[in-house]
């Protein structure tokens, strides 16, 4: 018998396990379908390129055929390992901008406005540059400057300046807009996943049990209360019960899937799979959102890219040189936030990740030679998709209908064209003169808008930020209330990226960790933080190096 059962040891689940087990009288069970995070490529940052093919740590989802993307099935990698997607992602630490969270509150997510969430970002963060009003320096999650960057990353930032944009040494500072290097979730040159940050310090607590290889099949309901879960492990079904709450932290795909498998969701859809509706919630699985990304690839005339890097030498140098050299790179070293001509307000609406290598089909397709890649995505898509059951079998993948570019007015497609044009504009700047070879994708620099549309439909992919499928709010389609409790049920909450009403303007890992930090106070009935103290100032941005090579 436990006080809390946490389903999913990803970015949010590890936070909850750490915070709830701080009370020695609180008994906590953490269940994870994947294995322990033992693989060395998880912890060497540049190893993320090799994790693409590691099926043992990845759910390896595919969408249903996407009608606006040439009916392609898009690959959706999600972490299936302690740390979840924070164990396989590119480690970019991004929060978004204050208005993103004020929009949440305006949409019914009371208490999730910027002033309410900032203290939890600060509580989670241990920034290597020190603390200030926007950043923390005492939290579990290490946020650092990259130890090693490729010279092409500096060229990308310089190209942005030549195109008329500002340099930005801190995308999470007073302004998000501009070009710069990403800060990353790393500690001493190694990945700092949520498992490393939150779970490792708590593993030896006597009141915390961690079970891996445990696929939760259903939530146990008694009348209108969740009382436990049933999970499969080693060919056997195990039933565990709790006196407090069941906390779902499976993410934007697995959490709505488990709710529906348990009879919680749209009645007709459940019945179509032979599942008796136990609690009707039409919004389960709806409101799915993701950042669609278009990659522009260019050949390099100089052999300075990561395409030719020896994987064996990189690993050898990394582990023998104290986590330094190319092995400490997150590959997507530089980036940008840009406000397009179509932006409806003063927020940047395009994000870029620059990769000093040719990245085609998520890196699964290797191209010959040397090159570089600019990712560009529209930050606030209007299209909405959904998660459905494909089967009543818990072992079957959910059906993912992302519905990219499905907004009725076609604005998302217009913005993706802007994304592709911006990448070409940057690659044409003098900063790339010494490197610029022939274009790869698209194959010409002079495509018309119609040709760019065809290119986008043929090549656009996810940039790994699915959210929204268990949206919080008060209306009839909301799945959880602002305390993240499943509406109409007791003892059950959803705490992960699925509760976000809308996408934030950037990567979603840091906001997911923030959500779990704040949820831990809500669960324990602690006073929530509402105002951040003002610690000593951080070093001046001018003192932060733009790039290093050692």
Short mmCIF file of C-alpha atoms in Angstrom, two decimals:
data_model
loop_
_atom_site.label_atom_id
_atom_site.label_comp_id
_atom_site.label_asym_id
_atom_site.label_seq_id
_atom_site.Cartn_x
_atom_site.Cartn_y
_atom_site.Cartn_z
CA UNK A 1 0.00 0.00 0.00
CA UNK A 2 1.38 3.36 -1.08
CA UNK A 3 0.44 6.98 -0.55
CA UNK A 4 1.24 7.86 -4.18
CA UNK A 5 1.67 5.82 -7.33
CA UNK A 6 3.43 7.68 -10.14
CA UNK A 7 2.95 6.27 -13.64
CA UNK A 8 5.89 7.22 -15.85
CA UNK A 9 9.44 8.13 -14.80
CA UNK A 10 9.94 10.84 -17.41
CA UNK A 11 10.63 14.55 -17.03
CA UNK A 12 7.66 15.07 -14.69
CA UNK A 13 7.56 11.69 -12.94
CA UNK A 14 11.12 11.92 -11.65
CA UNK A 15 10.40 15.36 -10.19
CA UNK A 16 7.34 14.03 -8.39
CA UNK A 17 9.20 11.00 -7.05
CA UNK A 18 11.90 13.26 -5.61
CA UNK A 19 9.62 15.90 -4.12
CA UNK A 20 6.98 13.57 -2.66
CA UNK A 21 9.52 11.19 -1.12
CA UNK A 22 11.22 14.11 0.69
CA UNK A 23 8.69 13.35 3.45
CA UNK A 24 9.93 10.09 5.03
CA UNK A 25 6.40 9.27 6.15
CA UNK A 26 5.16 9.35 2.53
CA UNK A 27 5.33 6.02 0.64
CA UNK A 28 5.89 6.47 -3.09
CA UNK A 29 5.91 3.99 -5.99
CA UNK A 30 7.37 5.05 -9.34
CA UNK A 31 6.51 2.86 -12.33
CA UNK A 32 8.37 3.03 -15.66
CA UNK A 33 7.71 0.92 -18.75
CA UNK A 34 11.31 1.25 -19.97
CA UNK A 35 14.65 0.25 -18.45
CA UNK A 36 17.10 2.05 -16.18
CA UNK A 37 19.15 4.81 -17.78
CA UNK A 38 22.33 2.72 -17.92
CA UNK A 39 23.24 3.26 -21.58
CA UNK A 40 26.47 5.35 -21.85
CA UNK A 41 25.16 7.21 -24.92
CA UNK A 42 22.41 8.66 -22.72
CA UNK A 43 24.98 10.40 -20.54
CA UNK A 44 27.44 11.50 -23.25
CA UNK A 45 25.57 14.45 -24.84
CA UNK A 46 26.69 13.78 -28.41
CA UNK A 47 25.49 10.20 -27.95
CA UNK A 48 21.97 11.41 -28.72
CA UNK A 49 22.80 10.82 -32.40
CA UNK A 50 23.27 7.11 -31.63
CA UNK A 51 20.15 6.89 -29.46
CA UNK A 52 18.05 7.34 -32.61
CA UNK A 53 18.43 3.63 -33.32
CA UNK A 54 18.18 2.42 -29.71
CA UNK A 55 14.69 0.91 -29.63
CA UNK A 56 15.15 -0.17 -26.03
CA UNK A 57 14.94 3.42 -24.78
CA UNK A 58 12.41 4.79 -27.26
CA UNK A 59 8.70 4.21 -27.81
CA UNK A 60 9.31 4.72 -31.56
CA UNK A 61 5.83 5.99 -32.32
CA UNK A 62 4.53 6.86 -35.77
CA UNK A 63 1.60 9.10 -36.55
CA UNK A 64 -1.34 8.05 -38.67
CA UNK A 65 -1.00 9.21 -42.30
CA UNK A 66 -0.94 13.01 -42.20
CA UNK A 67 -3.37 14.30 -44.86
CA UNK A 68 -1.63 17.68 -45.30
CA UNK A 69 1.88 16.19 -45.46
CA UNK A 70 1.51 13.90 -48.48
CA UNK A 71 -0.13 11.26 -46.26
CA UNK A 72 3.23 10.49 -44.67
CA UNK A 73 3.52 8.73 -41.31
CA UNK A 74 5.81 10.89 -39.20
CA UNK A 75 8.18 9.34 -36.68
CA UNK A 76 7.61 10.46 -33.09
CA UNK A 77 10.47 9.35 -30.82
CA UNK A 78 9.60 9.50 -27.11
CA UNK A 79 11.77 8.38 -24.22
CA UNK A 80 11.01 4.93 -22.79
CA UNK A 81 13.61 4.91 -20.00
CA UNK A 82 14.21 6.51 -16.62
CA UNK A 83 14.23 10.21 -17.40
CA UNK A 84 11.85 9.76 -20.34
CA UNK A 85 12.46 12.12 -23.23
CA UNK A 86 14.88 14.15 -21.09
CA UNK A 87 17.23 11.16 -21.45
CA UNK A 88 17.21 11.24 -25.27
CA UNK A 89 16.56 14.89 -26.20
CA UNK A 90 18.96 17.62 -27.36
CA UNK A 91 19.06 19.18 -23.87
CA UNK A 92 18.13 22.74 -24.97
CA UNK A 93 16.87 24.64 -21.92
CA UNK A 94 14.05 26.96 -23.00
CA UNK A 95 11.07 28.30 -21.05
CA UNK A 96 9.12 30.38 -23.55
CA UNK A 97 8.01 33.93 -22.78
CA UNK A 98 5.78 35.36 -20.02
CA UNK A 99 2.77 35.88 -22.29
CA UNK A 100 2.70 32.14 -23.07
CA UNK A 101 1.78 31.43 -19.46
CA UNK A 102 -0.48 34.44 -19.08
CA UNK A 103 -2.37 33.00 -22.06
CA UNK A 104 -2.75 29.74 -20.13
CA UNK A 105 -4.33 31.59 -17.22
CA UNK A 106 -6.62 33.54 -19.55
CA UNK A 107 -7.77 30.22 -21.05
CA UNK A 108 -8.82 28.87 -17.64
CA UNK A 109 -5.56 27.54 -16.18
CA UNK A 110 -5.88 29.64 -13.07
CA UNK A 111 -2.62 29.95 -11.14
CA UNK A 112 -0.39 29.15 -14.11
CA UNK A 113 0.35 32.73 -15.19
CA UNK A 114 3.98 33.86 -15.52
CA UNK A 115 4.29 35.30 -12.02
CA UNK A 116 3.03 32.02 -10.60
CA UNK A 117 5.27 29.69 -12.61
CA UNK A 118 8.52 31.68 -12.55
CA UNK A 119 9.33 30.72 -8.93
CA UNK A 120 9.11 27.04 -9.92
CA UNK A 121 11.41 27.50 -12.89
CA UNK A 122 13.86 29.11 -10.48
CA UNK A 123 13.40 26.39 -7.84
CA UNK A 124 14.23 23.66 -10.34
CA UNK A 125 17.26 25.39 -11.88
CA UNK A 126 20.95 25.31 -10.98
CA UNK A 127 22.36 27.68 -13.58
CA UNK A 128 26.13 27.70 -14.00
CA UNK A 129 26.07 31.47 -14.57
CA UNK A 130 24.56 32.12 -11.15
CA UNK A 131 21.20 33.39 -9.97
CA UNK A 132 19.17 36.51 -10.62
CA UNK A 133 15.51 37.46 -10.66
CA UNK A 134 14.86 35.11 -13.60
CA UNK A 135 17.25 32.24 -12.85
CA UNK A 136 17.95 29.89 -9.97
CA UNK A 137 21.30 28.49 -8.87
CA UNK A 138 20.33 26.02 -6.13
CA UNK A 139 17.92 23.63 -7.85
CA UNK A 140 18.48 20.00 -8.87
CA UNK A 141 18.47 20.63 -12.65
CA UNK A 142 21.90 21.74 -13.88
CA UNK A 143 21.75 24.29 -16.70
CA UNK A 144 25.10 25.08 -18.30
CA UNK A 145 26.90 26.70 -21.19
CA UNK A 146 28.24 24.23 -23.73
CA UNK A 147 31.82 23.12 -23.17
CA UNK A 148 32.47 22.61 -26.87
CA UNK A 149 30.97 24.17 -29.98
CA UNK A 150 31.68 23.79 -33.68
CA UNK A 151 32.96 26.79 -35.65
CA UNK A 152 29.89 26.59 -37.89
CA UNK A 153 27.67 27.41 -34.90
CA UNK A 154 29.51 30.73 -34.56
CA UNK A 155 29.03 31.28 -38.30
CA UNK A 156 25.28 30.76 -37.90
CA UNK A 157 25.07 33.37 -35.14
CA UNK A 158 27.13 35.80 -37.21
CA UNK A 159 24.83 35.18 -40.19
CA UNK A 160 21.89 36.19 -38.02
CA UNK A 161 23.61 39.44 -37.07
CA UNK A 162 24.45 40.12 -40.74
CA UNK A 163 20.77 39.58 -41.60
CA UNK A 164 19.82 42.32 -39.14
CA UNK A 165 18.97 40.34 -36.01
CA UNK A 166 20.39 40.80 -32.52
CA UNK A 167 22.75 38.58 -30.61
CA UNK A 168 21.18 37.04 -27.54
CA UNK A 169 23.35 35.43 -24.83
CA UNK A 170 20.30 34.21 -22.85
CA UNK A 171 17.10 33.02 -24.53
CA UNK A 172 15.55 32.77 -21.04
CA UNK A 173 16.51 36.30 -20.07
CA UNK A 174 14.77 39.65 -20.40
CA UNK A 175 14.12 39.03 -24.07
CA UNK A 176 13.91 35.84 -26.10
CA UNK A 177 14.47 37.30 -29.55
CA UNK A 178 17.83 36.98 -31.30
CA UNK A 179 20.64 34.56 -32.18
CA UNK A 180 22.91 32.74 -29.77
CA UNK A 181 24.07 29.49 -28.22
CA UNK A 182 21.63 27.36 -26.26
CA UNK A 183 22.16 26.69 -22.60
CA UNK A 184 21.77 22.99 -21.99
CA UNK A 185 20.70 20.62 -19.22
CA UNK A 186 24.20 19.35 -18.51
CA UNK A 187 26.33 18.88 -15.43
CA UNK A 188 30.11 18.90 -15.90
CA UNK A 189 29.74 18.10 -19.59
CA UNK A 190 27.32 15.18 -19.08
CA UNK A 191 23.55 15.06 -19.70
CA UNK A 192 21.50 16.13 -16.70
CA UNK A 193 18.20 14.39 -17.37
CA UNK A 194 15.36 14.52 -14.86
CA UNK A 195 16.50 11.07 -13.71
CA UNK A 196 20.01 12.39 -13.00
CA UNK A 197 18.75 15.64 -11.46
CA UNK A 198 15.85 14.36 -9.37
CA UNK A 199 15.87 10.57 -9.18
CA UNK A 200 19.54 9.83 -8.49
CA UNK A 201 19.56 11.81 -5.21
CA UNK A 202 16.40 9.99 -4.08
CA UNK A 203 17.13 6.40 -5.17
CA UNK A 204 18.26 5.22 -1.73
CA UNK A 205 15.29 6.59 0.18
CA UNK A 206 13.53 3.77 2.01
CA UNK A 207 10.11 5.22 1.23
CA UNK A 208 10.61 5.26 -2.56
CA UNK A 209 10.22 2.15 -4.72
CA UNK A 210 11.26 2.34 -8.39
CA UNK A 211 10.04 -0.41 -10.71
CA UNK A 212 11.23 -0.50 -14.32
CA UNK A 213 9.87 -2.68 -17.12
CA UNK A 214 6.36 -2.06 -15.76
CA UNK A 215 3.67 -1.38 -18.38
CA UNK A 216 0.60 0.01 -16.62
CA UNK A 217 -2.49 -1.56 -18.13
CA UNK A 218 -5.29 0.26 -16.32
CA UNK A 219 -6.20 2.53 -13.44
CA UNK A 220 -8.27 0.88 -10.73
CA UNK A 221 -11.44 2.79 -9.96
CA UNK A 222 -13.80 2.35 -7.04
CA UNK A 223 -16.92 4.42 -7.60
CA UNK A 224 -15.48 7.84 -8.44
CA UNK A 225 -12.06 7.35 -6.92
CA UNK A 226 -8.75 5.98 -8.26
CA UNK A 227 -7.43 3.43 -5.77
CA UNK A 228 -4.45 1.94 -7.63
CA UNK A 229 -3.19 0.50 -10.90
CA UNK A 230 -2.59 -2.82 -12.57
CA UNK A 231 0.68 -3.27 -14.46
CA UNK A 232 2.37 -6.01 -16.42
CA UNK A 233 5.96 -7.04 -15.66
CA UNK A 234 7.78 -10.18 -16.63
CA UNK A 235 4.66 -11.81 -18.04
CA UNK A 236 2.65 -11.28 -14.87
CA UNK A 237 0.01 -8.75 -13.84
CA UNK A 238 0.65 -6.91 -10.59
CA UNK A 239 -2.01 -4.92 -8.74
CA UNK A 240 -0.93 -2.13 -6.39
CA UNK A 241 -3.11 0.18 -4.38
CA UNK A 242 -2.70 3.60 -2.85
CA UNK A 243 -4.29 5.53 -0.02
CA UNK A 244 -3.54 8.90 -1.57
CA UNK A 245 -3.43 9.51 -5.32
CA UNK A 246 -2.51 8.00 -8.66
CA UNK A 247 -0.40 10.47 -10.63
CA UNK A 248 -0.17 10.02 -14.41
CA UNK A 249 3.08 11.33 -15.92
CA UNK A 250 3.18 9.36 -19.14
CA UNK A 251 3.25 12.35 -21.49
CA UNK A 252 1.01 13.64 -24.24
CA UNK A 253 0.54 10.19 -25.82
CA UNK A 254 0.60 7.68 -22.98
CA UNK A 255 -1.44 9.59 -20.39
CA UNK A 256 -4.58 9.99 -22.51
CA UNK A 257 -4.15 6.44 -23.78
CA UNK A 258 -4.10 5.05 -20.23
CA UNK A 259 -7.12 7.11 -19.24
CA UNK A 260 -9.07 5.70 -22.16
CA UNK A 261 -7.91 2.13 -21.51
CA UNK A 262 -9.29 2.62 -17.99
CA UNK A 263 -12.71 3.74 -19.23
CA UNK A 264 -12.09 7.48 -18.83
CA UNK A 265 -12.70 9.51 -21.98
CA UNK A 266 -15.13 9.96 -24.91
CA UNK A 267 -17.93 7.45 -24.43
CA UNK A 268 -18.53 6.53 -28.09
CA UNK A 269 -14.85 6.05 -28.81
CA UNK A 270 -14.37 3.83 -25.77
CA UNK A 271 -17.42 1.75 -26.65
CA UNK A 272 -16.13 1.28 -30.21
CA UNK A 273 -13.18 -0.61 -28.71
CA UNK A 274 -15.32 -2.65 -26.32
CA UNK A 275 -14.34 -0.58 -23.28
CA UNK A 276 -17.10 0.23 -20.81
CA UNK A 277 -17.12 3.98 -20.12
CA UNK A 278 -16.50 4.46 -16.41
CA UNK A 279 -16.25 8.23 -16.47
CA UNK A 280 -17.14 10.29 -19.52
CA UNK A 281 -14.66 13.05 -20.40
CA UNK A 282 -14.96 14.08 -24.06
CA UNK A 283 -11.70 16.08 -24.02
CA UNK A 284 -9.36 13.16 -23.32
CA UNK A 285 -6.99 12.92 -26.28
CA UNK A 286 -8.17 16.14 -27.92
CA UNK A 287 -6.29 19.45 -28.29
CA UNK A 288 -3.06 17.71 -29.37
CA UNK A 289 -0.43 20.21 -30.55
CA UNK A 290 3.14 19.93 -31.77
CA UNK A 291 5.81 22.08 -33.38
CA UNK A 292 6.22 21.15 -37.04
CA UNK A 293 9.78 21.61 -38.26
CA UNK A 294 11.33 22.11 -41.69
CA UNK A 295 15.04 21.33 -42.20
CA UNK A 296 17.18 23.17 -44.76
CA UNK A 297 20.41 21.34 -45.64
CA UNK A 298 23.51 22.72 -47.36
CA UNK A 299 26.79 21.06 -48.36
CA UNK A 300 29.93 22.37 -46.68
CA UNK A 301 33.10 22.91 -48.69
CA UNK A 302 35.18 22.47 -45.54
CA UNK A 303 35.51 19.29 -43.53
CA UNK A 304 34.67 20.87 -40.21
CA UNK A 305 31.23 19.34 -39.67
CA UNK A 306 30.23 16.51 -37.36
CA UNK A 307 29.42 14.33 -40.40
CA UNK A 308 32.97 12.95 -40.47
CA UNK A 309 33.54 12.79 -36.73
CA UNK A 310 34.80 9.41 -35.59
CA UNK A 311 32.28 8.07 -33.10
CA UNK A 312 34.92 5.90 -31.43
CA UNK A 313 37.40 8.77 -31.11
CA UNK A 314 34.69 11.13 -29.86
CA UNK A 315 33.68 8.69 -27.11
CA UNK A 316 37.32 7.89 -26.27
CA UNK A 317 38.23 11.58 -25.92
CA UNK A 318 35.08 12.38 -23.99
CA UNK A 319 35.47 9.75 -21.31
CA UNK A 320 39.27 10.11 -20.98
CA UNK A 321 39.36 13.94 -21.04
CA UNK A 322 36.86 14.53 -18.28
CA UNK A 323 33.72 15.00 -20.40
CA UNK A 324 35.24 17.46 -22.85
CA UNK A 325 35.59 17.74 -26.60
CA UNK A 326 32.90 17.06 -29.24
CA UNK A 327 31.33 14.39 -27.06
CA UNK A 328 30.03 17.14 -24.76
CA UNK A 329 28.17 18.87 -27.62
CA UNK A 330 24.41 18.63 -27.85
CA UNK A 331 24.84 18.90 -31.67
CA UNK A 332 22.08 21.56 -31.87
CA UNK A 333 24.42 24.13 -30.34
CA UNK A 334 23.17 27.44 -31.74
CA UNK A 335 19.69 28.71 -32.33
CA UNK A 336 17.46 31.70 -32.78
CA UNK A 337 14.07 33.19 -32.00
CA UNK A 338 12.74 35.46 -34.73
CA UNK A 339 9.59 37.55 -35.11
CA UNK A 340 8.26 37.04 -38.63
CA UNK A 341 6.36 39.62 -40.73
CA UNK A 342 3.17 37.62 -39.99
CA UNK A 343 3.54 37.69 -36.19
CA UNK A 344 0.26 38.82 -34.55
CA UNK A 345 2.00 40.24 -31.45
CA UNK A 346 5.47 41.12 -30.21
CA UNK A 347 6.52 37.54 -29.43
CA UNK A 348 9.01 35.67 -31.62
CA UNK A 349 7.03 33.15 -33.67
CA UNK A 350 9.87 31.17 -35.31
CA UNK A 351 12.49 29.10 -33.51
CA UNK A 352 15.65 27.73 -35.13
CA UNK A 353 18.09 24.99 -34.16
CA UNK A 354 21.36 24.93 -36.09
CA UNK A 355 23.21 21.62 -36.54
CA UNK A 356 26.79 21.50 -37.93
CA UNK A 357 25.96 18.25 -39.77
CA UNK A 358 23.51 16.98 -42.37
CA UNK A 359 20.41 15.88 -40.51
CA UNK A 360 17.93 14.14 -42.80
CA UNK A 361 14.94 12.20 -41.44
CA UNK A 362 15.97 12.79 -37.81
CA UNK A 363 19.48 11.57 -38.61
CA UNK A 364 18.23 8.13 -39.56
CA UNK A 365 19.34 8.67 -43.17
CA UNK A 366 23.06 9.31 -43.55
CA UNK A 367 24.10 11.53 -46.45
CA UNK A 368 27.57 11.48 -47.99
CA UNK A 369 30.00 14.36 -47.58
CA UNK A 370 29.85 17.32 -45.21
CA UNK A 371 27.04 19.77 -44.58
CA UNK A 372 24.99 21.75 -42.12
CA UNK A 373 21.30 21.97 -41.21
CA UNK A 374 18.92 24.71 -40.08
CA UNK A 375 15.77 23.55 -38.30
CA UNK A 376 12.94 26.08 -38.30
CA UNK A 377 9.53 25.73 -36.67
CA UNK A 378 6.45 27.89 -36.19
CA UNK A 379 6.01 28.32 -32.45
CA UNK A 380 2.24 28.80 -32.10
CA UNK A 381 0.45 26.48 -34.54
CA UNK A 382 -3.31 26.75 -34.84
CA UNK A 383 -3.83 23.16 -35.98
CA UNK A 384 -5.14 20.67 -33.44
CA UNK A 385 -4.89 16.89 -33.52
CA UNK A 386 -5.91 14.06 -31.23
CA UNK A 387 -4.84 10.84 -29.55
CA UNK A 388 -7.14 7.87 -30.05
CA UNK A 389 -7.04 4.22 -29.14
CA UNK A 390 -6.04 1.89 -31.94
CA UNK A 391 -6.90 -1.11 -29.78
CA UNK A 392 -8.08 -2.03 -26.30
CA UNK A 393 -4.78 -3.90 -25.90
CA UNK A 394 -2.46 -1.85 -23.62
CA UNK A 395 0.53 -3.17 -25.57
CA UNK A 396 -0.70 -1.55 -28.80
CA UNK A 397 0.43 1.95 -29.71
CA UNK A 398 -2.14 4.72 -29.57
CA UNK A 399 -3.31 6.27 -32.82
CA UNK A 400 -1.67 9.68 -33.25
CA UNK A 401 -3.49 12.11 -35.54
CA UNK A 402 -1.32 15.22 -35.33
CA UNK A 403 -3.29 17.00 -38.09
CA UNK A 404 -0.33 19.18 -39.01
CA UNK A 405 -1.26 22.16 -41.23
CA UNK A 406 -4.92 21.34 -40.64
CA UNK A 407 -6.03 24.79 -39.47
CA UNK A 408 -8.95 26.04 -41.58
CA UNK A 409 -7.40 29.37 -42.62
CA UNK A 410 -4.07 27.85 -43.70
CA UNK A 411 -2.02 30.14 -41.46
CA UNK A 412 0.26 27.33 -40.25
CA UNK A 413 1.33 26.58 -43.82
CA UNK A 414 2.04 30.26 -44.49
CA UNK A 415 4.25 30.32 -41.42
CA UNK A 416 6.13 27.19 -42.48
CA UNK A 417 6.92 28.92 -45.77
CA UNK A 418 8.30 31.84 -43.72
CA UNK A 419 10.43 29.35 -41.77
CA UNK A 420 11.92 27.89 -44.95
CA UNK A 421 12.62 31.35 -46.38
CA UNK A 422 14.38 32.46 -43.20
CA UNK A 423 16.75 29.47 -43.34
CA UNK A 424 17.69 30.26 -46.94
CA UNK A 425 18.21 33.92 -46.07
CA UNK A 426 20.65 32.99 -43.31
CA UNK A 427 22.60 30.51 -45.41
CA UNK A 428 23.09 33.25 -48.03
CA UNK A 429 24.87 35.58 -45.57
CA UNK A 430 28.62 36.31 -45.87
CA UNK A 431 29.31 34.35 -42.67
CA UNK A 432 28.78 31.16 -44.68
CA UNK A 433 30.84 32.20 -47.72
CA UNK A 434 33.82 30.14 -46.59
CA UNK A 435 31.68 27.01 -46.12
CA UNK A 436 28.82 27.22 -48.62
CA UNK A 437 28.52 24.33 -51.05
CA UNK A 438 25.55 23.17 -53.11
CA UNK A 439 22.06 23.14 -51.57
CA UNK A 440 20.70 19.69 -50.62
CA UNK A 441 17.17 20.16 -49.26
CA UNK A 442 15.60 21.96 -51.01
CA UNK A 443 17.79 21.29 -54.06
CA UNK A 444 17.64 24.93 -55.30
CA UNK A 445 17.90 28.35 -53.71
CA UNK A 446 15.27 29.97 -55.96
CA UNK A 447 12.13 27.99 -55.18
CA UNK A 448 8.80 29.75 -55.63
CA UNK A 449 6.32 29.81 -52.76
CA UNK A 450 4.39 26.99 -54.44
CA UNK A 451 7.56 24.92 -54.68
CA UNK A 452 8.33 25.63 -51.03
CA UNK A 453 4.86 24.39 -50.09
CA UNK A 454 5.53 21.15 -51.94
CA UNK A 455 8.90 20.86 -50.20
CA UNK A 456 7.29 21.35 -46.78
CA UNK A 457 4.58 18.78 -47.44
CA UNK A 458 7.25 16.28 -48.53
CA UNK A 459 9.90 16.90 -45.85
CA UNK A 460 8.53 18.58 -42.69
CA UNK A 461 8.84 16.56 -39.48
CA UNK A 462 8.17 16.88 -35.76
CA UNK A 463 10.64 18.71 -33.56
CA UNK A 464 9.48 16.55 -30.61
CA UNK A 465 7.15 18.83 -28.62
CA UNK A 466 3.71 17.14 -28.34
CA UNK A 467 1.46 18.68 -25.68
CA UNK A 468 -2.16 19.43 -24.80
CA UNK A 469 -4.03 16.11 -24.98
CA UNK A 470 -5.24 16.30 -21.33
CA UNK A 471 -5.75 20.05 -21.22
CA UNK A 472 -6.33 21.86 -17.96
CA UNK A 473 -9.18 24.31 -17.47
CA UNK A 474 -12.75 24.59 -16.23
CA UNK A 475 -14.79 24.12 -19.43
CA UNK A 476 -16.50 20.89 -20.50
CA UNK A 477 -13.62 19.80 -22.76
CA UNK A 478 -10.96 20.27 -20.09
CA UNK A 479 -9.58 17.00 -18.72
CA UNK A 480 -7.99 18.30 -15.53
CA UNK A 481 -8.67 21.31 -13.36
CA UNK A 482 -5.92 23.87 -12.58
CA UNK A 483 -4.81 21.66 -9.66
CA UNK A 484 -4.29 18.94 -12.32
CA UNK A 485 -7.00 16.71 -10.83
CA UNK A 486 -8.99 14.70 -13.36
CA UNK A 487 -12.35 16.41 -13.45
CA UNK A 488 -15.10 14.46 -11.70
CA UNK A 489 -12.79 11.88 -10.11
CA UNK A 490 -10.95 11.76 -6.80
CA UNK A 491 -7.43 10.52 -6.26
CA UNK A 492 -6.27 10.94 -9.86
CA UNK A 493 -4.15 13.67 -11.45
CA UNK A 494 -2.31 14.12 -14.74
CA UNK A 495 1.05 15.87 -14.40
CA UNK A 496 3.01 16.17 -17.64
CA UNK A 497 3.07 18.09 -20.94
CA UNK A 498 -0.40 16.85 -21.85
CA UNK A 499 -2.00 19.35 -19.44
CA UNK A 500 -0.64 22.42 -21.28
CA UNK A 501 -3.53 24.39 -22.80
CA UNK A 502 -1.29 25.62 -25.63
CA UNK A 503 2.29 25.19 -26.78
CA UNK A 504 4.82 27.54 -25.27
CA UNK A 505 7.24 29.40 -27.51
CA UNK A 506 10.10 26.91 -27.41
CA UNK A 507 11.26 23.50 -26.24
CA UNK A 508 8.92 21.81 -23.79
CA UNK A 509 11.18 19.93 -21.35
CA UNK A 510 11.84 22.80 -18.94
CA UNK A 511 8.11 23.73 -18.72
CA UNK A 512 7.21 20.08 -18.06
CA UNK A 513 9.66 19.97 -15.14
CA UNK A 514 8.21 23.26 -13.87
CA UNK A 515 4.69 21.80 -14.01
CA UNK A 516 5.75 18.86 -11.83
CA UNK A 517 7.55 21.14 -9.38
CA UNK A 518 4.42 23.22 -8.86
CA UNK A 519 2.19 20.12 -8.81
CA UNK A 520 4.24 18.66 -5.95
CA UNK A 521 3.24 21.62 -3.77
CA UNK A 522 -0.40 21.32 -4.85
CA UNK A 523 -0.43 17.61 -3.98
CA UNK A 524 1.10 18.17 -0.55
CA UNK A 525 -1.21 21.13 0.17
CA UNK A 526 1.78 23.39 0.61
CA UNK A 527 1.49 27.12 -0.06
CA UNK A 528 2.35 27.67 -3.69
CA UNK A 529 5.16 30.07 -4.53
CA UNK A 530 3.98 33.33 -6.04
CA UNK A 531 6.93 35.69 -5.92
CA UNK A 532 10.61 35.04 -6.54
CA UNK A 533 13.22 36.60 -4.22
CA UNK A 534 15.89 38.75 -5.80
CA UNK A 535 19.29 37.11 -5.24
CA UNK A 536 22.64 38.47 -6.31
CA UNK A 537 23.10 39.38 -9.95
CA UNK A 538 24.58 37.01 -12.49
CA UNK A 539 27.75 37.76 -14.47
CA UNK A 540 27.24 40.31 -17.23
CA UNK A 541 26.24 38.64 -20.53
CA UNK A 542 29.32 40.13 -22.20
CA UNK A 543 31.48 37.89 -20.02
CA UNK A 544 29.89 34.73 -21.41
CA UNK A 545 31.95 33.27 -24.30
CA UNK A 546 30.19 32.91 -27.63
CA UNK A 547 31.90 29.66 -28.55
CA UNK A 548 34.70 27.40 -27.45
CA UNK A 549 36.69 24.72 -29.19
CA UNK A 550 38.13 22.60 -26.42
#
